[in-house]
Amino acid sequence: MTNVVRDPAVLEGYARDASGLRFVPEGVVRPASRDEVVALMRETAATGTAITPAGAQTSTTGASVAREGLLLSMRAMDRVLDIDVARRTARVEPGVLLGQLNHTLAAEGLFFAPDPTSDETCSLGGAIACNASGPRTLMYGATRAHVRALTVVLADGSVREFTRPRVEKNTVGYMPTHDLVDWFVGSEGTLGVIVAAELALLERPMRETGLGIPFPSAVEAIAFARAARASQDVVPRCLEYFDAEAFRIARGGGHGAAAVTDWGHDGQVMVYAEDCLAGDLAIDAWLALAESHAATDSDVRVFEGEAAVREARRLRHAVPAAMHERTAPYLAHGGRRISTDWAVPLERVEDAILLANGFALEAGHPVPVTYGHIGNGHPHQNWVAKDPEEVKSLEAVVERTLRAVIGMGGTVAAEHGIGKIKSRWLGLQASAEQVGIMRAAKREFDPAGRMAPGNILG
Ligand SMILES: Cc1cc2nc3c(=O)[nH]c(=O)nc-3n(C[C@H](O)[C@H](O)[C@H](O)COP(=O)(O)OP(=O)(O)OC[C@H]3O[C@@H](n4cnc5c(N)ncnc54)[C@H](O)[C@@H]3O)c2cc1C
């Protein structure tokens, strides 16, 4: 029989993820092998018990807390099973942290490209189940593009191997069924438990350079990001935006990053760009582009080489981490971080930010802290809601923004999934037919509806 932990002190440790939602699970199971997952799924199929898989519980949408039934923590299954250097692939268990995985791969001159800024604290399984992305998604694409095959345990305990088809052409039936790997990437625990993945890896770049470029205002910064994407002279690997408050937080360091002095002035915003061509010529091209958008050469901070670029990433991560920390005192009073994940086509990103800020002010809230993946038209906006009333009012502001974002050809959620908190907005984005197809797939893989209840389909 599977060992289910029911000690209240242990259960409390799994009751919250990074969203601030709190659901104490009925029990926690921590399997160390695929066979233990199979045994659990078979035993619980008989009782109809709900199962919510969880990795490192850094979900910002409540996807990794168990609204009912058992929480299945996959953290103990964290082995790198095999690295094939010649084929540039690795077979890995889901519990490994992305940072650990890349540390192991570095010894072979390889890396796994998806880079959520939470990579030191989030698991591979969670990244696959959310189709996570990060700053360098601008160059490499999101997690989906780097998953070749998955081993999944379904709700009835059967083990299934899904491998991407190798064919270049296919006309058999409806396209969404051609490749079942795609159904599980981004499925947020609702279709089955990922117990292993075959990943496509890349060779580590020979050189890397980051540039932190302060600008007088968002107008110049966003125009710069657009120009960098259109340019033939620079090859951006990432383009990350920091509004004035985000830039202040980043300069202050913390969360593993050292504070940076003598950089930027109050009120300035910043764009962090990376280029893996590096070299003086590339840096000169970046500086010329920055200057043509009102940046000052002497304000630019260059992060040269792998260690310096890693430090720059820590400065970037300090922003969401600080917002998370600012919220902590209010969790017990029903407050939480309100964090958006919408994205729009790049040419509409300035309009979207201005609209969202205007909606916040109209509702009597401050403008949010705005930062993130500007090169993909994907900035995050964060507020600290101190109590349930502020949560409600700020979510109304977000919903108003999302309606506008969809009108601009955007998406409600570009990388965090929709979990439990944003599932109410599924219908804003997807038509009744699209939701119907999702429900049909859910019925097919999980007929009793016991996988991760509350996620995606509500
Ligand atoms: C400070 C901070 C910064 C962040 N930055 C980014 C960012 O830049 N980009 C980004 O995309 N996200 C970001 N996130 C969100 C989060 O870190 C990612 O979504 C991450 O991929 C979740 O991984 P996890 O291991 O914590 O998964 P969890 O939170 O534990 O779970 C997430 C989802 O995956 C499912 N799941 C987990 N493991 C499995 C499994 N083995 N099988 C099936 N389903 C499974 C869960 O059921 C849940 O639905 C950030 C979060 C924080 C707190």
Coordinates of C-alpha atoms and ligand atoms in Angstrom, one line a residue:
M1 CA 0.0 0.0 0.0
T2 CA 1.2 3.5 -0.8
N3 CA 2.5 5.5 2.1
V4 CA 0.2 8.6 2.4
V5 CA 1.5 11.2 4.8
R6 CA -1.3 12.8 6.9
D7 CA 0.7 14.6 9.6
P8 CA -1.0 18.1 9.7
A9 CA 2.4 19.8 10.0
V10 CA 3.7 18.2 6.8
L11 CA 0.4 18.9 5.0
E12 CA 0.7 22.5 5.9
G13 CA 4.1 22.6 4.1
Y14 CA 2.4 21.7 0.8
A15 CA -0.7 23.9 1.3
R16 CA 0.5 27.0 -0.6
D17 CA 2.3 27.6 -3.8
A18 CA 3.7 30.9 -5.0
S19 CA 0.2 32.2 -5.9
G20 CA -0.8 32.7 -2.3
L21 CA -3.8 30.4 -2.5
R22 CA -4.1 27.9 0.4
F23 CA -5.6 24.5 0.2
V24 CA -4.5 21.9 2.7
P25 CA -4.3 18.5 1.0
E26 CA -6.0 15.4 2.5
G27 CA -2.6 13.7 2.3
V28 CA 0.7 13.9 0.6
V29 CA 2.5 11.1 -1.4
R30 CA 6.2 11.4 -2.3
P31 CA 7.0 8.7 -4.8
A32 CA 10.7 7.8 -5.5
S33 CA 9.9 5.8 -8.7
R34 CA 7.6 5.4 -11.6
D35 CA 6.3 2.1 -10.1
E36 CA 5.2 3.9 -7.0
V37 CA 3.2 6.4 -9.1
V38 CA 1.6 3.5 -10.9
A39 CA 0.6 1.8 -7.6
L40 CA -0.8 5.1 -6.3
M41 CA -2.9 5.7 -9.4
R42 CA -4.3 2.2 -9.4
E43 CA -5.2 2.3 -5.7
T44 CA -6.8 5.7 -5.8
A45 CA -8.7 4.8 -9.0
A46 CA -10.8 2.4 -6.9
T47 CA -11.8 5.2 -4.5
G48 CA -12.0 8.0 -7.0
T49 CA -9.6 10.1 -5.0
A50 CA -8.4 13.3 -6.7
I51 CA -4.7 13.6 -7.4
T52 CA -2.8 16.9 -8.0
P53 CA 0.8 16.5 -9.1
A54 CA 3.2 19.1 -7.9
G55 CA 6.9 19.9 -8.5
A56 CA 8.5 22.7 -6.6
Q57 CA 5.2 24.6 -6.1
T58 CA 6.4 27.9 -7.6
S59 CA 3.1 28.2 -9.6
T60 CA 1.7 31.7 -9.6
T61 CA -1.8 30.5 -10.5
G62 CA -2.6 28.0 -7.7
A63 CA -2.0 25.1 -10.1
S64 CA 0.1 23.1 -7.7
V65 CA -2.1 23.1 -4.6
A66 CA -4.7 20.3 -4.1
R67 CA -8.2 21.7 -4.0
E68 CA -9.3 18.2 -3.0
G69 CA -7.8 14.7 -2.4
L70 CA -4.0 14.0 -2.4
L71 CA -1.0 16.1 -3.4
L72 CA 1.5 14.0 -5.4
S73 CA 4.9 15.6 -4.8
M74 CA 7.3 14.6 -7.6
R75 CA 10.4 16.2 -6.1
A76 CA 12.1 12.9 -5.0
M77 CA 12.1 11.7 -8.7
D78 CA 15.0 13.9 -9.6
R79 CA 17.5 11.8 -11.5
V80 CA 19.2 12.6 -14.8
L81 CA 18.8 9.2 -16.3
D82 CA 20.9 9.5 -19.4
I83 CA 22.8 12.2 -21.5
D84 CA 23.5 11.4 -25.1
V85 CA 26.1 14.0 -26.1
A86 CA 26.2 13.0 -29.8
R87 CA 22.4 13.3 -30.3
R88 CA 22.2 16.2 -27.8
T89 CA 19.4 14.7 -25.8
A90 CA 18.8 13.8 -22.2
R91 CA 16.3 11.5 -20.4
V92 CA 15.4 13.1 -17.1
E93 CA 12.9 12.5 -14.2
P94 CA 10.5 15.4 -13.5
G95 CA 11.6 16.4 -10.0
V96 CA 15.0 17.8 -11.0
L97 CA 15.3 21.5 -10.6
L98 CA 16.1 23.3 -13.9
G99 CA 19.2 25.0 -12.4
Q100 CA 20.5 21.6 -11.2
L101 CA 19.8 20.0 -14.6
N102 CA 21.8 22.8 -16.4
H103 CA 24.6 22.5 -13.9
T104 CA 24.9 18.7 -14.8
L105 CA 24.6 19.4 -18.6
A106 CA 27.3 22.2 -18.5
A107 CA 29.9 19.5 -17.9
E108 CA 29.0 18.1 -21.3
G109 CA 29.0 21.6 -23.0
L110 CA 25.2 21.4 -23.4
F111 CA 22.2 23.2 -21.9
F112 CA 18.4 22.9 -21.8
A113 CA 17.2 26.2 -23.2
P114 CA 13.9 27.1 -21.3
D115 CA 14.9 29.5 -18.6
P116 CA 12.1 30.7 -16.4
T117 CA 13.7 33.2 -14.0
S118 CA 12.6 30.8 -11.2
D119 CA 15.0 28.1 -12.8
E120 CA 17.0 27.6 -9.6
T121 CA 13.8 26.8 -7.7
C122 CA 11.4 25.2 -10.2
S123 CA 11.2 21.6 -11.4
L124 CA 11.4 20.2 -14.9
G125 CA 8.0 18.5 -14.5
G126 CA 6.4 21.8 -13.5
A127 CA 8.1 23.6 -16.4
I128 CA 6.8 21.1 -18.9
A129 CA 3.3 21.0 -17.4
C130 CA 3.1 24.9 -17.6
N131 CA 5.0 25.2 -20.9
A132 CA 7.2 27.6 -19.0
S133 CA 9.3 30.2 -20.8
G134 CA 11.8 32.9 -19.8
P135 CA 13.9 35.8 -21.0
R136 CA 15.8 33.7 -23.6
T137 CA 12.5 32.3 -25.1
L138 CA 12.9 35.3 -27.4
M139 CA 15.7 33.3 -29.2
Y140 CA 15.0 29.6 -28.3
G141 CA 11.2 29.3 -27.9
A142 CA 9.3 28.0 -24.9
T143 CA 9.6 24.6 -23.2
R144 CA 7.3 22.9 -25.7
A145 CA 10.0 23.2 -28.5
H146 CA 12.6 21.3 -26.4
V147 CA 10.6 18.2 -25.3
R148 CA 11.0 15.2 -27.6
A149 CA 9.1 12.5 -25.7
L150 CA 7.3 12.0 -22.4
T151 CA 6.5 9.0 -20.2
V152 CA 3.2 9.6 -18.5
V153 CA 1.2 7.7 -15.9
L154 CA -2.5 8.1 -16.6
A155 CA -5.3 8.3 -14.1
D156 CA -6.0 4.5 -14.4
G157 CA -2.4 3.7 -13.7
S158 CA -1.4 2.8 -17.3
V159 CA 2.0 3.9 -18.4
R160 CA 2.2 5.6 -21.8
E161 CA 5.2 6.7 -23.9
F162 CA 4.5 9.7 -26.2
T163 CA 7.1 10.5 -28.8
R164 CA 7.0 13.3 -31.3
P165 CA 6.4 11.9 -34.8
R166 CA 9.5 12.0 -37.0
V167 CA 7.7 12.6 -40.3
E168 CA 7.9 15.9 -42.1
K169 CA 4.3 15.6 -43.5
N170 CA 1.1 14.1 -42.2
T171 CA -2.5 14.3 -43.4
V172 CA -4.1 11.7 -41.1
G173 CA -7.0 13.3 -39.4
Y174 CA -7.3 16.4 -37.3
M175 CA -4.0 18.2 -36.6
P176 CA -4.3 18.6 -32.8
T177 CA -4.1 14.7 -32.4
H178 CA -1.0 14.3 -34.6
D179 CA 1.4 14.7 -31.6
L180 CA 0.2 13.8 -28.1
V181 CA 3.3 15.3 -26.5
D182 CA 1.8 18.6 -27.3
W183 CA -1.3 17.7 -25.2
F184 CA 0.8 17.1 -22.1
V185 CA 3.1 20.1 -22.4
G186 CA 1.0 22.8 -20.7
S187 CA -1.6 20.4 -19.3
E188 CA -1.0 21.6 -15.7
G189 CA -1.4 18.2 -14.2
T190 CA -4.9 17.7 -15.6
L191 CA -4.2 14.8 -18.0
G192 CA -1.7 12.6 -16.2
V193 CA 1.6 12.5 -14.3
I194 CA 4.8 13.1 -16.2
V195 CA 7.4 10.6 -14.8
A196 CA 10.2 11.1 -17.4
A197 CA 11.0 13.3 -20.4
E198 CA 13.4 13.1 -23.3
L199 CA 14.7 16.6 -23.9
A200 CA 16.4 18.3 -26.9
L201 CA 19.5 20.1 -25.8
L202 CA 21.6 22.9 -27.3
E203 CA 25.4 23.5 -27.4
R204 CA 26.4 26.1 -24.9
P205 CA 27.3 29.4 -26.7
M206 CA 31.1 30.2 -26.9
R207 CA 30.6 33.7 -25.5
E208 CA 27.7 35.6 -23.9
T209 CA 27.2 39.3 -23.2
G210 CA 24.5 41.1 -21.3
L211 CA 23.8 44.9 -21.5
G212 CA 21.8 46.8 -18.9
I213 CA 20.7 49.9 -20.7
P214 CA 18.9 52.7 -18.8
F215 CA 16.4 54.9 -20.8
P216 CA 14.7 58.2 -19.8
S217 CA 11.2 56.6 -20.1
A218 CA 9.2 53.6 -21.3
V219 CA 8.6 55.3 -24.7
E220 CA 12.3 55.1 -25.7
A221 CA 12.9 51.7 -24.0
I222 CA 10.0 50.0 -25.9
A223 CA 11.0 51.7 -29.2
F224 CA 14.5 50.4 -28.6
A225 CA 13.2 46.8 -28.0
R226 CA 11.2 47.0 -31.2
A227 CA 14.2 48.3 -33.1
A228 CA 16.5 45.5 -31.7
R229 CA 14.1 42.9 -33.0
A230 CA 14.0 44.4 -36.4
S231 CA 17.8 45.1 -36.6
Q232 CA 20.2 43.2 -38.8
D233 CA 23.2 44.4 -36.7
V234 CA 22.3 42.8 -33.3
V235 CA 21.0 39.4 -32.4
P236 CA 19.0 39.6 -29.2
R237 CA 18.8 36.5 -27.1
C238 CA 16.6 38.4 -24.6
L239 CA 15.1 41.8 -24.2
E240 CA 13.8 42.3 -20.7
Y241 CA 12.1 45.5 -19.4
F242 CA 12.3 47.1 -16.0
D243 CA 10.0 50.0 -15.1
A244 CA 11.4 52.6 -12.7
E245 CA 10.4 50.6 -9.6
A246 CA 11.6 47.3 -11.0
F247 CA 14.9 48.9 -11.9
R248 CA 15.2 50.2 -8.4
I249 CA 14.5 46.8 -6.9
A250 CA 17.1 45.1 -9.3
R251 CA 19.8 47.7 -8.3
G252 CA 19.1 46.9 -4.7
G253 CA 20.0 43.3 -5.2
G254 CA 18.9 40.6 -2.8
H255 CA 17.6 37.1 -3.6
G256 CA 21.1 35.9 -4.4
A257 CA 22.2 39.1 -6.3
A258 CA 24.6 41.7 -5.0
A259 CA 23.4 45.3 -4.9
V260 CA 24.6 47.5 -7.8
T261 CA 25.6 51.0 -7.1
D262 CA 26.4 53.9 -9.5
W263 CA 23.9 52.7 -12.1
G264 CA 20.9 54.6 -13.3
H265 CA 18.9 57.4 -11.8
D266 CA 15.5 57.6 -10.1
G267 CA 12.8 57.6 -12.6
Q268 CA 14.8 55.9 -15.3
V269 CA 13.6 52.6 -16.8
M270 CA 16.0 49.9 -18.1
V271 CA 16.2 47.2 -20.8
Y272 CA 18.4 44.2 -20.3
A273 CA 19.6 42.7 -23.5
E274 CA 21.7 39.6 -24.2
D275 CA 23.6 38.7 -27.3
C276 CA 25.5 35.4 -27.7
L277 CA 27.6 36.7 -30.6
A278 CA 29.3 39.0 -28.1
G279 CA 32.6 40.6 -29.1
D280 CA 33.4 44.3 -29.3
L281 CA 31.6 44.7 -32.7
A282 CA 28.4 43.4 -31.3
I283 CA 28.7 45.6 -28.2
D284 CA 29.3 48.6 -30.4
A285 CA 26.2 47.8 -32.5
W286 CA 24.1 47.6 -29.3
L287 CA 25.5 50.9 -27.9
A288 CA 24.8 52.6 -31.2
L289 CA 21.2 51.4 -31.2
A290 CA 20.8 52.4 -27.6
E291 CA 22.1 55.9 -28.3
S292 CA 19.8 56.4 -31.1
H293 CA 17.0 55.8 -28.6
A294 CA 18.2 58.5 -26.1
A295 CA 20.3 56.2 -23.9
T296 CA 23.7 57.4 -22.6
D297 CA 26.7 55.3 -23.3
S298 CA 28.2 55.9 -19.9
D299 CA 25.0 54.6 -18.1
V300 CA 25.2 51.2 -19.8
R301 CA 26.4 48.3 -17.8
V302 CA 28.0 45.5 -19.7
F303 CA 27.9 41.9 -18.2
E304 CA 30.7 40.1 -20.1
G305 CA 31.0 36.3 -19.8
E306 CA 29.0 33.5 -18.2
A307 CA 29.5 34.4 -14.6
A308 CA 28.6 38.1 -15.1
V309 CA 25.5 37.1 -17.2
R310 CA 24.4 34.7 -14.4
E311 CA 24.6 37.7 -12.0
A312 CA 22.5 39.8 -14.3
R313 CA 19.9 37.0 -14.3
R314 CA 19.8 37.2 -10.5
L315 CA 19.1 40.9 -10.7
R316 CA 16.2 40.1 -13.0
H317 CA 14.9 37.4 -10.7
A318 CA 15.1 39.8 -7.8
V319 CA 12.1 41.7 -9.1
P320 CA 9.4 38.9 -9.0
A321 CA 11.1 37.5 -5.9
A322 CA 10.8 40.9 -4.1
M323 CA 7.2 41.3 -5.1
H324 CA 6.5 37.8 -3.8
E325 CA 8.2 38.8 -0.5
R326 CA 6.3 42.1 -0.2
T327 CA 3.1 40.1 -0.3
A328 CA 4.0 37.6 2.4
P329 CA 2.8 39.6 5.4
Y330 CA -0.7 39.9 3.8
L331 CA -1.3 36.2 3.0
A332 CA -2.7 35.5 6.4
H333 CA -5.3 38.4 5.9
G334 CA -6.5 37.0 2.5
G335 CA -4.2 39.2 0.4
R336 CA -1.9 38.0 -2.3
R337 CA 0.3 39.1 -5.2
I338 CA -1.7 40.0 -8.3
S339 CA 0.5 39.2 -11.2
T340 CA -0.5 39.3 -14.8
D341 CA 0.9 37.1 -17.6
W342 CA -0.9 38.6 -20.6
A343 CA 1.0 39.2 -23.9
V344 CA 0.2 41.2 -27.0
P345 CA 1.8 41.6 -30.4
L346 CA 5.0 43.6 -29.9
E347 CA 3.7 46.7 -31.8
R348 CA 0.8 46.9 -29.2
V349 CA 2.7 46.5 -26.0
E350 CA 3.0 50.2 -25.1
D351 CA -0.8 50.7 -25.7
A352 CA -1.5 47.7 -23.5
I353 CA 0.7 48.9 -20.6
L354 CA -0.8 52.4 -20.8
L355 CA -4.4 51.1 -20.8
A356 CA -3.7 48.7 -17.9
N357 CA -2.1 51.5 -15.8
G358 CA -5.0 53.8 -16.6
F359 CA -7.5 51.1 -15.5
A360 CA -5.6 50.7 -12.2
L361 CA -5.6 54.5 -11.5
E362 CA -9.3 54.8 -12.3
A363 CA -10.0 52.0 -9.8
G364 CA -8.0 53.9 -7.1
H365 CA -4.9 51.7 -7.2
P366 CA -1.3 52.6 -7.8
V367 CA 0.2 51.7 -11.2
P368 CA 1.7 48.2 -11.1
V369 CA 5.3 47.3 -11.1
T370 CA 5.9 46.4 -14.7
Y371 CA 8.8 44.2 -15.9
G372 CA 9.7 41.3 -18.0
H373 CA 9.8 39.9 -21.5
I374 CA 9.2 43.1 -23.5
G375 CA 10.8 41.6 -26.6
N376 CA 7.9 39.1 -26.8
G377 CA 5.3 41.7 -26.1
H378 CA 5.0 40.0 -22.7
P379 CA 5.5 42.3 -19.7
H380 CA 4.4 41.2 -16.2
Q381 CA 2.4 43.6 -14.0
N382 CA 2.4 43.1 -10.3
W383 CA 0.5 44.6 -7.3
V384 CA 0.4 43.7 -3.7
A385 CA -3.2 43.1 -2.7
K386 CA -3.4 43.5 1.1
D387 CA -6.9 41.9 1.7
P388 CA -9.7 40.1 -0.1
E389 CA -11.3 43.4 -1.1
E390 CA -8.2 44.6 -2.8
V391 CA -7.8 41.2 -4.5
K392 CA -11.3 41.5 -5.9
S393 CA -10.9 45.1 -7.0
L394 CA -7.5 44.4 -8.7
E395 CA -8.8 41.3 -10.4
A396 CA -11.5 43.5 -11.9
V397 CA -8.8 45.8 -13.2
V398 CA -6.9 42.8 -14.7
E399 CA -10.1 41.4 -16.3
R400 CA -10.7 44.8 -17.9
T401 CA -7.1 44.8 -19.2
L402 CA -7.5 41.2 -20.5
R403 CA -10.5 42.1 -22.5
A404 CA -8.5 44.9 -24.2
V405 CA -5.5 42.6 -24.6
I406 CA -7.6 40.0 -26.5
G407 CA -9.0 42.8 -28.7
M408 CA -5.3 43.6 -29.6
G409 CA -4.7 40.0 -30.7
G410 CA -3.1 39.0 -27.4
T411 CA -3.3 36.2 -24.8
V412 CA -4.6 36.0 -21.2
A413 CA -1.6 33.9 -20.1
A414 CA 1.6 33.5 -22.0
E415 CA 3.8 31.4 -19.7
H416 CA 2.3 30.7 -16.2
G417 CA -0.7 28.7 -17.3
I418 CA -4.1 29.5 -15.9
G419 CA -4.3 27.1 -12.9
K420 CA -7.1 27.8 -10.5
I421 CA -6.8 31.6 -10.3
K422 CA -7.0 32.4 -14.0
S423 CA -9.2 29.5 -15.2
R424 CA -12.2 31.8 -15.0
W425 CA -10.7 33.7 -18.0
L426 CA -10.4 30.7 -20.2
G427 CA -13.7 31.6 -21.9
L428 CA -12.4 35.1 -22.7
Q429 CA -9.7 33.5 -24.8
A430 CA -11.1 30.3 -26.1
S431 CA -14.4 29.8 -28.0
A432 CA -17.1 27.3 -26.9
E433 CA -15.8 24.8 -29.5
Q434 CA -12.2 25.1 -28.3
V435 CA -13.3 24.6 -24.7
G436 CA -15.4 21.6 -25.8
I437 CA -12.4 20.0 -27.5
M438 CA -10.3 20.5 -24.3
R439 CA -13.1 18.8 -22.2
A440 CA -13.2 15.9 -24.7
A441 CA -9.4 15.4 -24.3
K442 CA -9.7 15.5 -20.6
R443 CA -12.5 12.9 -20.6
E444 CA -10.4 10.7 -22.9
F445 CA -7.3 10.7 -20.6
D446 CA -9.0 11.1 -17.2
P447 CA -12.6 9.9 -17.5
A448 CA -13.3 10.2 -13.8
G449 CA -12.0 13.8 -13.7
R450 CA -9.7 13.2 -10.8
M451 CA -6.5 14.8 -12.1
A452 CA -5.7 18.3 -10.7
P453 CA -9.3 19.4 -10.2
G454 CA -9.8 23.1 -10.6
N455 CA -6.9 23.6 -13.0
I456 CA -7.6 24.9 -16.5
L457 CA -11.2 23.8 -16.9
G458 CA -12.3 25.1 -13.5
Ligands
LIG1 C1 9.7 34.4 -8.5 C2 9.1 33.6 -9.6 C3 9.5 33.8 -10.9 C4 8.9 33.1 -11.9 N1 9.4 33.3 -13.2 C5 8.8 32.6 -14.2 C6 9.3 32.8 -15.6 O1 10.2 33.6 -15.9 N2 8.7 32.0 -16.6 C7 7.7 31.1 -16.3 O2 7.3 30.5 -17.2 N3 7.3 30.9 -15.0 C8 7.8 31.6 -14.0 N4 7.4 31.4 -12.7 C9 6.3 30.4 -12.5 C10 6.8 29.0 -12.2 O3 8.1 29.1 -11.6 C11 6.8 28.1 -13.4 O4 5.5 27.9 -13.9 C12 7.5 26.7 -13.1 O5 7.6 26.1 -14.3 C13 6.7 25.8 -12.2 O6 7.5 24.8 -11.8 P1 7.3 24.0 -10.4 O7 8.2 22.9 -10.3 O8 7.3 25.0 -9.3 O9 5.8 23.5 -10.6 P2 4.6 23.5 -9.6 O10 4.3 24.9 -9.3 O11 4.8 22.5 -8.5 O12 3.4 22.9 -10.6 C14 3.0 23.7 -11.7 C15 2.0 22.8 -12.5 O13 2.7 21.7 -13.1 C16 2.0 20.5 -12.7 N5 3.0 19.5 -12.5 C17 4.2 19.6 -11.8 N6 4.9 18.4 -11.9 C18 4.2 17.6 -12.7 C19 4.4 16.3 -13.2 N7 5.5 15.6 -12.9 N8 3.4 15.8 -14.0 C20 2.3 16.4 -14.3 N9 2.1 17.7 -13.9 C21 3.0 18.3 -13.1 C22 1.2 20.9 -11.4 O14 0.1 20.1 -11.3 C23 0.9 22.3 -11.7 O15 -0.3 22.3 -12.5 C24 7.9 32.2 -11.7 C25 7.5 31.9 -10.3 C26 8.1 32.7 -9.3 C27 7.6 32.4 -7.9

